[in-house]
Short mmCIF file of C-alpha atoms and ligand atoms in Angstrom, two decimals:
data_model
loop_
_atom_site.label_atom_id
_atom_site.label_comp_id
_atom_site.label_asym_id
_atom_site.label_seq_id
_atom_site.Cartn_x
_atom_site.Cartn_y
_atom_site.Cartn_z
CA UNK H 1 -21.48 6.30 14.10
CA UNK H 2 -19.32 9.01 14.84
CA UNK H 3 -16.31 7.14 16.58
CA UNK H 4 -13.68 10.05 17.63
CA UNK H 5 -14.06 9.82 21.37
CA UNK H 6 -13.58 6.21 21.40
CA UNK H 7 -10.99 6.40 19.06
CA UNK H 8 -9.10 8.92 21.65
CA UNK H 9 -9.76 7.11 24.53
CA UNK H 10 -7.64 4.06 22.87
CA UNK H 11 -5.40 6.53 22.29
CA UNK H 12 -5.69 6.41 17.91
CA UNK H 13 -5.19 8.91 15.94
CA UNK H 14 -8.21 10.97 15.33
CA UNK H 15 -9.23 13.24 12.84
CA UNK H 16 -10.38 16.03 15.52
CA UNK H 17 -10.46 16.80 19.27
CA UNK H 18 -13.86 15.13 20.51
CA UNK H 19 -15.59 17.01 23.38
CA UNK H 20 -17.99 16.25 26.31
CA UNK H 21 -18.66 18.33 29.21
CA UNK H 22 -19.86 16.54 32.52
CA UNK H 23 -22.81 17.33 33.87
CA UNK H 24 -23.74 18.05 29.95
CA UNK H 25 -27.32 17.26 30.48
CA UNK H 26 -28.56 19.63 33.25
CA UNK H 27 -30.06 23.08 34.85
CA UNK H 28 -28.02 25.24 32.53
CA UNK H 29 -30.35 23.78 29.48
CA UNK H 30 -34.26 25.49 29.51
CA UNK H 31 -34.88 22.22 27.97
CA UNK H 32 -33.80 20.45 30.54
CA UNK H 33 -35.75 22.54 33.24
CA UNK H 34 -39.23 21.99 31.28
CA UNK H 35 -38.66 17.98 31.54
CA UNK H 36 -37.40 18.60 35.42
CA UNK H 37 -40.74 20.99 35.54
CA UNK H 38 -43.01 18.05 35.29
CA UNK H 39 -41.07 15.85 37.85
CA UNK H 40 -38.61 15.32 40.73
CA UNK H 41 -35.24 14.36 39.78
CA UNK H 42 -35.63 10.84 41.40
CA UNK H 43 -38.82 10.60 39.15
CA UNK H 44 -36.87 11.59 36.02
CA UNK H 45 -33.82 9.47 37.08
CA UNK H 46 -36.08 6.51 37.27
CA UNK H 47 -37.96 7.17 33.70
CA UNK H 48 -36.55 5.49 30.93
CA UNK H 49 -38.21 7.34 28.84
CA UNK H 50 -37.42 11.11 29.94
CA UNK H 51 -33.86 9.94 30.87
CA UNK H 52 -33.48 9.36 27.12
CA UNK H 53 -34.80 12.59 26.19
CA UNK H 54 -32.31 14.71 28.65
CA UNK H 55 -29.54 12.93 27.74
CA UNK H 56 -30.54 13.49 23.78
CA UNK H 57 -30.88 17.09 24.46
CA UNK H 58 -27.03 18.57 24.59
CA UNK H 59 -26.03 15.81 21.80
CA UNK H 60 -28.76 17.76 19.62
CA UNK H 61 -28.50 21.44 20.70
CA UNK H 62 -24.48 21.59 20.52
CA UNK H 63 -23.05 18.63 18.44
CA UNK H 64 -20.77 16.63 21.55
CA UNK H 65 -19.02 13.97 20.59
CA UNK H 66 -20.19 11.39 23.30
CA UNK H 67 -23.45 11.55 25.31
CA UNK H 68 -23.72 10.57 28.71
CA UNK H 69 -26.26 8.71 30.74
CA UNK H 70 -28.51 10.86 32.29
CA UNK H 71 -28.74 9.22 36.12
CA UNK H 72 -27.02 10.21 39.36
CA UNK H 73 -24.06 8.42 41.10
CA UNK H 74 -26.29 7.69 44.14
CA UNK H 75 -28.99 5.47 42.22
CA UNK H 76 -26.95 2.65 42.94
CA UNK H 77 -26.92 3.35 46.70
CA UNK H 78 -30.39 3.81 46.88
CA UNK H 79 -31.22 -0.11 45.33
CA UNK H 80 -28.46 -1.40 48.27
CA UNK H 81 -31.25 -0.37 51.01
CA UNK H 82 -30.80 2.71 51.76
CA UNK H 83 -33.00 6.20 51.68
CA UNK H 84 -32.36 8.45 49.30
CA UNK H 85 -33.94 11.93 49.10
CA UNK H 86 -32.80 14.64 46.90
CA UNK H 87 -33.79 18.34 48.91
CA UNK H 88 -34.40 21.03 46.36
CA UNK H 89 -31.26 23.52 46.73
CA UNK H 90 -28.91 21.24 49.29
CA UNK H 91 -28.62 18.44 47.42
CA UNK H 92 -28.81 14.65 48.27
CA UNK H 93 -29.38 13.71 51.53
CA UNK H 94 -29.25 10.51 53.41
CA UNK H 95 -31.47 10.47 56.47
CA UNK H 96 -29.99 7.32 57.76
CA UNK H 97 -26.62 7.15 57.45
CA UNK H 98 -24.10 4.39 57.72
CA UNK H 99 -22.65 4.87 61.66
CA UNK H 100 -21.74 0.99 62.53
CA UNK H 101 -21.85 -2.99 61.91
CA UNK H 102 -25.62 -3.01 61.60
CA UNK H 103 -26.33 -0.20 59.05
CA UNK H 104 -23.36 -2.20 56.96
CA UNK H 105 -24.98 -5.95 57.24
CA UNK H 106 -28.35 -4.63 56.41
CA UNK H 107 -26.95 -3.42 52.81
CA UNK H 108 -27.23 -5.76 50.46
CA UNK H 109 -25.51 -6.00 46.83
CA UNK H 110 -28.34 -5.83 44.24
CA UNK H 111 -28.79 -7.43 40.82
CA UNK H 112 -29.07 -4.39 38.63
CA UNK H 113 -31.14 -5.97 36.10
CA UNK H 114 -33.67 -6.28 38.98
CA UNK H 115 -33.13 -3.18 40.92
CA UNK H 116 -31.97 -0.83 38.56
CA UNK H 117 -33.74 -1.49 35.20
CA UNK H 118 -35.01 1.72 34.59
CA UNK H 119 -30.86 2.58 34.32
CA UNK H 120 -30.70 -0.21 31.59
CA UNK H 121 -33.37 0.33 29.83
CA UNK H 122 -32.12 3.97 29.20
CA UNK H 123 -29.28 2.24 27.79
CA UNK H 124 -30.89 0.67 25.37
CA UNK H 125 -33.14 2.67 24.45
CA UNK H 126 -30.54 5.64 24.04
CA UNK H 127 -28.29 3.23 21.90
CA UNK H 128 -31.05 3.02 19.33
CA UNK H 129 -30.85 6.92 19.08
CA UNK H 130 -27.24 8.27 19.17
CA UNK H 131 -24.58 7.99 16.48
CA UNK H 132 -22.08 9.16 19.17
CA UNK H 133 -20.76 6.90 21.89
CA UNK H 134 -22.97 6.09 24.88
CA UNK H 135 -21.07 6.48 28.24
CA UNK H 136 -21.78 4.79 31.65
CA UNK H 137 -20.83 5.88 34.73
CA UNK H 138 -20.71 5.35 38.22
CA UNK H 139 -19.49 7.17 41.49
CA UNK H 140 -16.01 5.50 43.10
CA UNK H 141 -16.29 3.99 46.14
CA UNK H 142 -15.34 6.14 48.59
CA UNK H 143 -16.75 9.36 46.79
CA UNK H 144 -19.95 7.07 47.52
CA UNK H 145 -18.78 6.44 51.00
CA UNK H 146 -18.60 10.03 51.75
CA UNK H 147 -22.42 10.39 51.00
CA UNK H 148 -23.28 7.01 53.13
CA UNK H 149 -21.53 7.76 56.33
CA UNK H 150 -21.65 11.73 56.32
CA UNK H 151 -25.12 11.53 55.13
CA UNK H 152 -25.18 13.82 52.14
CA UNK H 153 -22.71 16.83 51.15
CA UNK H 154 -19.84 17.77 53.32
CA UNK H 155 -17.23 19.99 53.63
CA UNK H 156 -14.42 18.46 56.31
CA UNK H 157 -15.30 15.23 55.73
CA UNK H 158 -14.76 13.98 59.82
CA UNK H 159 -17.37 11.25 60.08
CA UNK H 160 -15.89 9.84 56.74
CA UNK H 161 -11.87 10.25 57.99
CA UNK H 162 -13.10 9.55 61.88
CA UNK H 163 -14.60 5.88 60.17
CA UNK H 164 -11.15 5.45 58.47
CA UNK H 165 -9.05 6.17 61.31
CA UNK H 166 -10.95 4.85 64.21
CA UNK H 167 -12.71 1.88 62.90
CA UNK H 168 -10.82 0.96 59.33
CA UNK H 169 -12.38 -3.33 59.37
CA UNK H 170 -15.94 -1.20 60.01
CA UNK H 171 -14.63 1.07 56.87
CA UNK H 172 -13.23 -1.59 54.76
CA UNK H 173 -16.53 -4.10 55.09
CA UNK H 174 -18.54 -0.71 54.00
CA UNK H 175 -16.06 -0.50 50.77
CA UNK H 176 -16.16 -3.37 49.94
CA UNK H 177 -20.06 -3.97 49.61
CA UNK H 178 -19.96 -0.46 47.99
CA UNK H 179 -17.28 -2.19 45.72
CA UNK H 180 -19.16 -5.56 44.78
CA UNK H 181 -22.52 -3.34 43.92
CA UNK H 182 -20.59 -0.57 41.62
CA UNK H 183 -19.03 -3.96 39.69
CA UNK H 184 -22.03 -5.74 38.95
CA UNK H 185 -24.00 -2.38 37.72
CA UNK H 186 -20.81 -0.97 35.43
CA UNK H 187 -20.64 -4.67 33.91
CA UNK H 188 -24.70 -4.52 33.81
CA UNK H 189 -24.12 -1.31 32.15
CA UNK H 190 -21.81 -2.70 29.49
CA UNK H 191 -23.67 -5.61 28.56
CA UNK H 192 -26.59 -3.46 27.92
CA UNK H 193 -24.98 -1.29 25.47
CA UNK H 194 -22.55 1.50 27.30
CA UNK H 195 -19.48 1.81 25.22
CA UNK H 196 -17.13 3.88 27.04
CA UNK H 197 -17.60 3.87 31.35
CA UNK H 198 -16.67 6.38 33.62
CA UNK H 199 -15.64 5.88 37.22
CA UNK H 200 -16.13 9.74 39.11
CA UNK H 201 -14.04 9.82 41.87
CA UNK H 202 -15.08 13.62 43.29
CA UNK H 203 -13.93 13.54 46.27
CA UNK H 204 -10.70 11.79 45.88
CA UNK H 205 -8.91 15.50 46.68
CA UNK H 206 -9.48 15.76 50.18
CA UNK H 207 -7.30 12.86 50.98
CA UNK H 208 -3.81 12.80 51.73
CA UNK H 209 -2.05 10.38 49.49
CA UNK H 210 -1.36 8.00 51.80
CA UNK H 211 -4.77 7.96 52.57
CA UNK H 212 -5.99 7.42 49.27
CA UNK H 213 -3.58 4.86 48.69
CA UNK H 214 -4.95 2.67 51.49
CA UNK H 215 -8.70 3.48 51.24
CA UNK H 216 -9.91 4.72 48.22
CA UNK H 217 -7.40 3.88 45.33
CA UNK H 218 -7.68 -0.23 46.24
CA UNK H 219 -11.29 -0.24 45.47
CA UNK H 220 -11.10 1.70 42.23
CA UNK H 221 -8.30 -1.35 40.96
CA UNK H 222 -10.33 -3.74 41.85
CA UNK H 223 -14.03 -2.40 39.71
CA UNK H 224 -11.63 -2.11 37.15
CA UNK H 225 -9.89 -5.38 36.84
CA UNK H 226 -12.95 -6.93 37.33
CA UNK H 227 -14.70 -4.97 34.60
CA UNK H 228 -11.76 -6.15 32.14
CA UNK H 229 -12.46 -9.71 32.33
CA UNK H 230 -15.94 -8.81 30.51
CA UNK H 231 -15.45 -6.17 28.76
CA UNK H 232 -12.64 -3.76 26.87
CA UNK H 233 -15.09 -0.53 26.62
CA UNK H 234 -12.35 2.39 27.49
CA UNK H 235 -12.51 3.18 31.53
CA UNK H 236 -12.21 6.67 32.45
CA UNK H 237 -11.32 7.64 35.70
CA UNK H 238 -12.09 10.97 36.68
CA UNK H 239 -10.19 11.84 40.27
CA UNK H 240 -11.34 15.41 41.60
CA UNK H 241 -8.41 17.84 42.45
CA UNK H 242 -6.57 15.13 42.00
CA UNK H 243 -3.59 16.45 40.51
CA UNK H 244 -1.08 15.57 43.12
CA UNK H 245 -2.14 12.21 43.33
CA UNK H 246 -1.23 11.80 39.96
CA UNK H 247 1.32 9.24 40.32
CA UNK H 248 -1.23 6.95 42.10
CA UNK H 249 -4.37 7.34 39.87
CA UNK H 250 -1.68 6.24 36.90
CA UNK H 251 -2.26 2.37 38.66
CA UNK H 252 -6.16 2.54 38.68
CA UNK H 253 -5.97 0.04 35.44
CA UNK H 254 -7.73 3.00 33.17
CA UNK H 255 -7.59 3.96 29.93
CA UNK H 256 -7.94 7.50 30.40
CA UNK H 257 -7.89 10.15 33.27
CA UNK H 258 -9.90 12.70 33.98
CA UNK H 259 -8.33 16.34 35.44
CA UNK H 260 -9.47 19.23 36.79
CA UNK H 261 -8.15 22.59 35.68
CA UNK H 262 -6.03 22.82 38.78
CA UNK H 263 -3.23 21.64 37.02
CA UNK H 264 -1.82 22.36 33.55
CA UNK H 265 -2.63 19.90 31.00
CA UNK H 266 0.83 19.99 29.75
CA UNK H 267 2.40 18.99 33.10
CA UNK H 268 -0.52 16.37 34.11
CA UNK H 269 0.46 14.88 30.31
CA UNK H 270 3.99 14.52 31.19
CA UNK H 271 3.11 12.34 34.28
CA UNK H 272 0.33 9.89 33.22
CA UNK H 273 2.27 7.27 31.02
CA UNK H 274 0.78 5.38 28.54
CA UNK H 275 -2.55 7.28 29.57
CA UNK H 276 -4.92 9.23 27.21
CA UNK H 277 -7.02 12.26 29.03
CA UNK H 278 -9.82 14.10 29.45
CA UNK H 279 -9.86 17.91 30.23
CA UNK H 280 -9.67 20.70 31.74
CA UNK H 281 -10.96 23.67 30.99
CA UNK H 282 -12.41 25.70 34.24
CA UNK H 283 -16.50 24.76 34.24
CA UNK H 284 -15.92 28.57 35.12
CA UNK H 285 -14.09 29.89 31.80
CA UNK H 286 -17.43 29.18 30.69
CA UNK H 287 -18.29 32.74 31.81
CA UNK H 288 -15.31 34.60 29.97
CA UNK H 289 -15.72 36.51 27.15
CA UNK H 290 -15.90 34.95 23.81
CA UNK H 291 -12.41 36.19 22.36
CA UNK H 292 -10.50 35.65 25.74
CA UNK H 293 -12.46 31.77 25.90
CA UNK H 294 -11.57 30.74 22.51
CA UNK H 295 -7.97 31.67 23.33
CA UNK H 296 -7.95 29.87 26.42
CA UNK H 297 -9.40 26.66 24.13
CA UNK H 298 -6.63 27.11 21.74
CA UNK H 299 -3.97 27.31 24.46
CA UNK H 300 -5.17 24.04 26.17
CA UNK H 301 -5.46 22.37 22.53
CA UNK H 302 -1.70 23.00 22.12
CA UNK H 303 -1.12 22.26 25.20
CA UNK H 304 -2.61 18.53 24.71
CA UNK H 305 -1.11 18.00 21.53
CA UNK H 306 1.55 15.48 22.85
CA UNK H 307 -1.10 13.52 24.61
CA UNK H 308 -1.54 9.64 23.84
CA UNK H 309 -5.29 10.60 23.24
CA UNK H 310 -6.95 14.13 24.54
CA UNK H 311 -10.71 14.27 25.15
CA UNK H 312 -11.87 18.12 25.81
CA UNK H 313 -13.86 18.43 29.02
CA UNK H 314 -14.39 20.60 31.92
CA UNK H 315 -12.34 20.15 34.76
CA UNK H 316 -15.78 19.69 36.51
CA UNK H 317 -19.03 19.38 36.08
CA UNK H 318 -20.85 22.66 34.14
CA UNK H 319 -22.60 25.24 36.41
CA UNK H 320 -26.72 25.59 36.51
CA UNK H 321 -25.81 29.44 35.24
CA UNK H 322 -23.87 28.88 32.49
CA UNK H 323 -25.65 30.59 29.32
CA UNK H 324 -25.71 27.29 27.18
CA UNK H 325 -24.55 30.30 23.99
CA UNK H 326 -21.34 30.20 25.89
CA UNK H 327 -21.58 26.35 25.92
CA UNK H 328 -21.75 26.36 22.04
CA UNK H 329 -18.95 28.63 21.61
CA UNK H 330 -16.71 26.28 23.63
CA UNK H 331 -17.85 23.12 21.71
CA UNK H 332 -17.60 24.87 18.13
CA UNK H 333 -14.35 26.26 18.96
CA UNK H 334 -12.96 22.93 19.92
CA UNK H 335 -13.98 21.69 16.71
CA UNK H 336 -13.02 24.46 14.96
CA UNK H 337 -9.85 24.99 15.98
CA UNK H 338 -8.58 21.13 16.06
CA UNK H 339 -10.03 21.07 12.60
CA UNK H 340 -13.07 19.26 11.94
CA UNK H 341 -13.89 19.60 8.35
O1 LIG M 1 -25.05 15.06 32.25
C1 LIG M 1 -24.49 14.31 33.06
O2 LIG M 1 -23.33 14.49 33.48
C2 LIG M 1 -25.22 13.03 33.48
C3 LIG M 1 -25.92 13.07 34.70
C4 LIG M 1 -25.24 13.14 36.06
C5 LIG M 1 -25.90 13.71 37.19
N1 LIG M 1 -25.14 13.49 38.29
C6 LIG M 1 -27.19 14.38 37.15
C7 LIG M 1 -27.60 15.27 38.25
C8 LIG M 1 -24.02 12.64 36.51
C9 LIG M 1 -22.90 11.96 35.73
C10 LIG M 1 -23.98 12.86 37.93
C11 LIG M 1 -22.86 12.42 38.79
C12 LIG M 1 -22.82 12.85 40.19
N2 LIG M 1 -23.86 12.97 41.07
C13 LIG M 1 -21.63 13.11 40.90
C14 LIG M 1 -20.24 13.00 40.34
C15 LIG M 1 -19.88 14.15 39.49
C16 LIG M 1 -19.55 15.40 40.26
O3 LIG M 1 -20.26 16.39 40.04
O4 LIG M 1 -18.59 15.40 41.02
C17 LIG M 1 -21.99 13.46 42.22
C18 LIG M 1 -21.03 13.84 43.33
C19 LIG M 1 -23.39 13.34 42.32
C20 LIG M 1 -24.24 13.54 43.53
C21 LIG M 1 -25.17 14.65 43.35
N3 LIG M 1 -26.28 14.63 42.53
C22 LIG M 1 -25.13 15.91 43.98
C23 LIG M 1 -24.05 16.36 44.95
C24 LIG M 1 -26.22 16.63 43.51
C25 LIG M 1 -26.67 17.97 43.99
C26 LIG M 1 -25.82 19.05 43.46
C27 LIG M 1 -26.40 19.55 42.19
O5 LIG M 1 -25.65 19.70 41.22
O6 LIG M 1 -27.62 19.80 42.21
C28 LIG M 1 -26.92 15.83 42.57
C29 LIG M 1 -28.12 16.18 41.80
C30 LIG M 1 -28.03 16.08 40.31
N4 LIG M 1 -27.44 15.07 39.62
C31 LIG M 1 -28.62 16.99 39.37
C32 LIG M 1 -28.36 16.48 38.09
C33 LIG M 1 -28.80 17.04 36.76
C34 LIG M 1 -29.44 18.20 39.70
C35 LIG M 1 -30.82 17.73 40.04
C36 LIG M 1 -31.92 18.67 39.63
O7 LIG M 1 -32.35 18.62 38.47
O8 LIG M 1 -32.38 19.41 40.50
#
């Protein structure tokens, strides 16, 4: 097996720069529109079968380094009780959302091997088929929050924040169910084969850090302390426009942080310790041309070169109109120019 992203997340020398790019298996890929063709994406997310193929595809069109799980953050949320509907165009939507002590007590913290096992089974079944690492993921807590009590995608975020600030034991007993689910299904996900997890934390910008400190960050330390006494696959935590909270997502307990391309990898690598990380090109540099995004590759290669461990990666996930030629220049260049043989 090709080992070079694990390898960097332990922060080991490695022979080469390994890259992934979220959202890796997706829109942008004709091959993964003909599977999505056939079904809806809660249909594909709950096939075994087709969630192996999608997440195969990138690994075999473009040569990554790690694969990851094809599934969506919100599966998990879904097997606690609630609705979940995905509305072509605007996303995921929630058509009863968490508003007060009721919604909350009629969640209830699944066993994943009994809720989930379509998400386990892809495990397995994708372990049999990759020589690259297999990553798991899941959403934080509050990023999952967010969806719960605003009901799908939002911009302000004022139900969430209004919950917070008027009503923080209402907030907290939320979390914290939200928190005992996302345990049990990343140590589910380990034991069935995941060798590197991720913990996306997307929202995680639009808090002020005192904020995030008191309801977000707490919830995050405790998935991953739990996940250590089981397990010690690397933990990535990926915080959205998260670079000035920096100095807080240092005590999550990870192995290795994900940033955005809001902040320069050189500075971010200066402030994250005994951290490895994974980054940052612009999903968007994606649409420069060739000369001008090899450049900008090289640049942020350099850039990383003092890191503990550097994993390339968008700062976010790719865009449905990337052209996926542009995709392969990115991921040869990174090889390229860190100097795979
Ligand atoms: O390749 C991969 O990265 C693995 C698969 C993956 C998906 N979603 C598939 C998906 C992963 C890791 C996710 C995570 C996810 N899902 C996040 C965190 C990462 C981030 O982008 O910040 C979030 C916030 C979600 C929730 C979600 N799912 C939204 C907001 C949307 C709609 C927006 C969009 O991109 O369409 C989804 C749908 C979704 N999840 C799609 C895919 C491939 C598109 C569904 C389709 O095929 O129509």
């Amino acid at each position: 097996m090709n080992d070079t992203f694990l390898k960097a997340c332990k922060g080991e020398q490695t022979e080469y720069t390994p890259v992934w790019f979220m959202r890796q298996a997706g829109r942008y890929l004709p091959e993964y529109q003909k599977v999505r063709g056939k079904v809806s994406f809660l249909e594909l997310c709950k096939s075994p079968e087709l969630c192996t193929e999608v997440t195969l595809q990138p690994i075999d069109i473009f040569g990554f380094d790690a694969a990851i799980l094809f599934s969506d953050i919100l599966i998990p949320m879904e097997a606690m009780n609630l609705k979940l509907e995905f509305h072509e165009g605007a996303g995921p939507v929630f058509p009863n959302p968490i508003r007060n002590k009721d919604d909350v007590n009629k969640l209830h913290v699944p066993d994943p091997e009994e809720s989930m096992p379509f998400v386990l089974e892809t495990i397995r079944l994708l372990r049999k088929e990759l020589n690259v690492p297999l990553i798991g993921f899941s959403g934080a807590p509050f990023t999952l929050a967010t969806y719960l009590i605003e009901g799908g995608s939002s911009k302000v975020f004022l139900k969430t924040k209004r919950m917070m600030f008027q009503d923080p034991t209402l907030y907290s007993s939320l979390l914290d169910k939200i928190t005992d689910c996302t345990s049990k299904y990343l140590r589910a996900q380990a034991k069935a084969g995941a060798q590197a997890l991720q913990i996306f934390d997307s929202w995680a910008g639009i808090l002020a850090p005192v904020d995030y400190l008191r309801f977000a960050l707490p919830y995050v330390q405790r998935i991953i302390a739990d996940l250590r006494e089981v397990t010690d696959v690397p933990i990535i935590y990926f915080a959205n426009n998260g670079a000035t909270l920096l100095p807080h997502t240092t005590t999550a307990g990870a192995d290795v942080l994900g940033l955005d391309w809001r902040i320069n990898i050189k500075d971010a690598i200066a402030g994250v310790g005994n951290h490895a990380v994974q980054g940052n090109l612009d999903p968007i540099a994606l649409f420069l041309p060739q000369k001008e995004l090899e450049k900008r590759i090289a640049t942020l290669l350099d850039d990383a070169k003092d890191a503990k461990g550097h994993i390339f990666n968008l700062g976010h996930g790719i865009q449905p109109q990337t052209p996926p030629d542009q995709a392969r220049i990115a991921v040869d260049a990174v090889h390229r120019l860190s100097g795979k043989p």
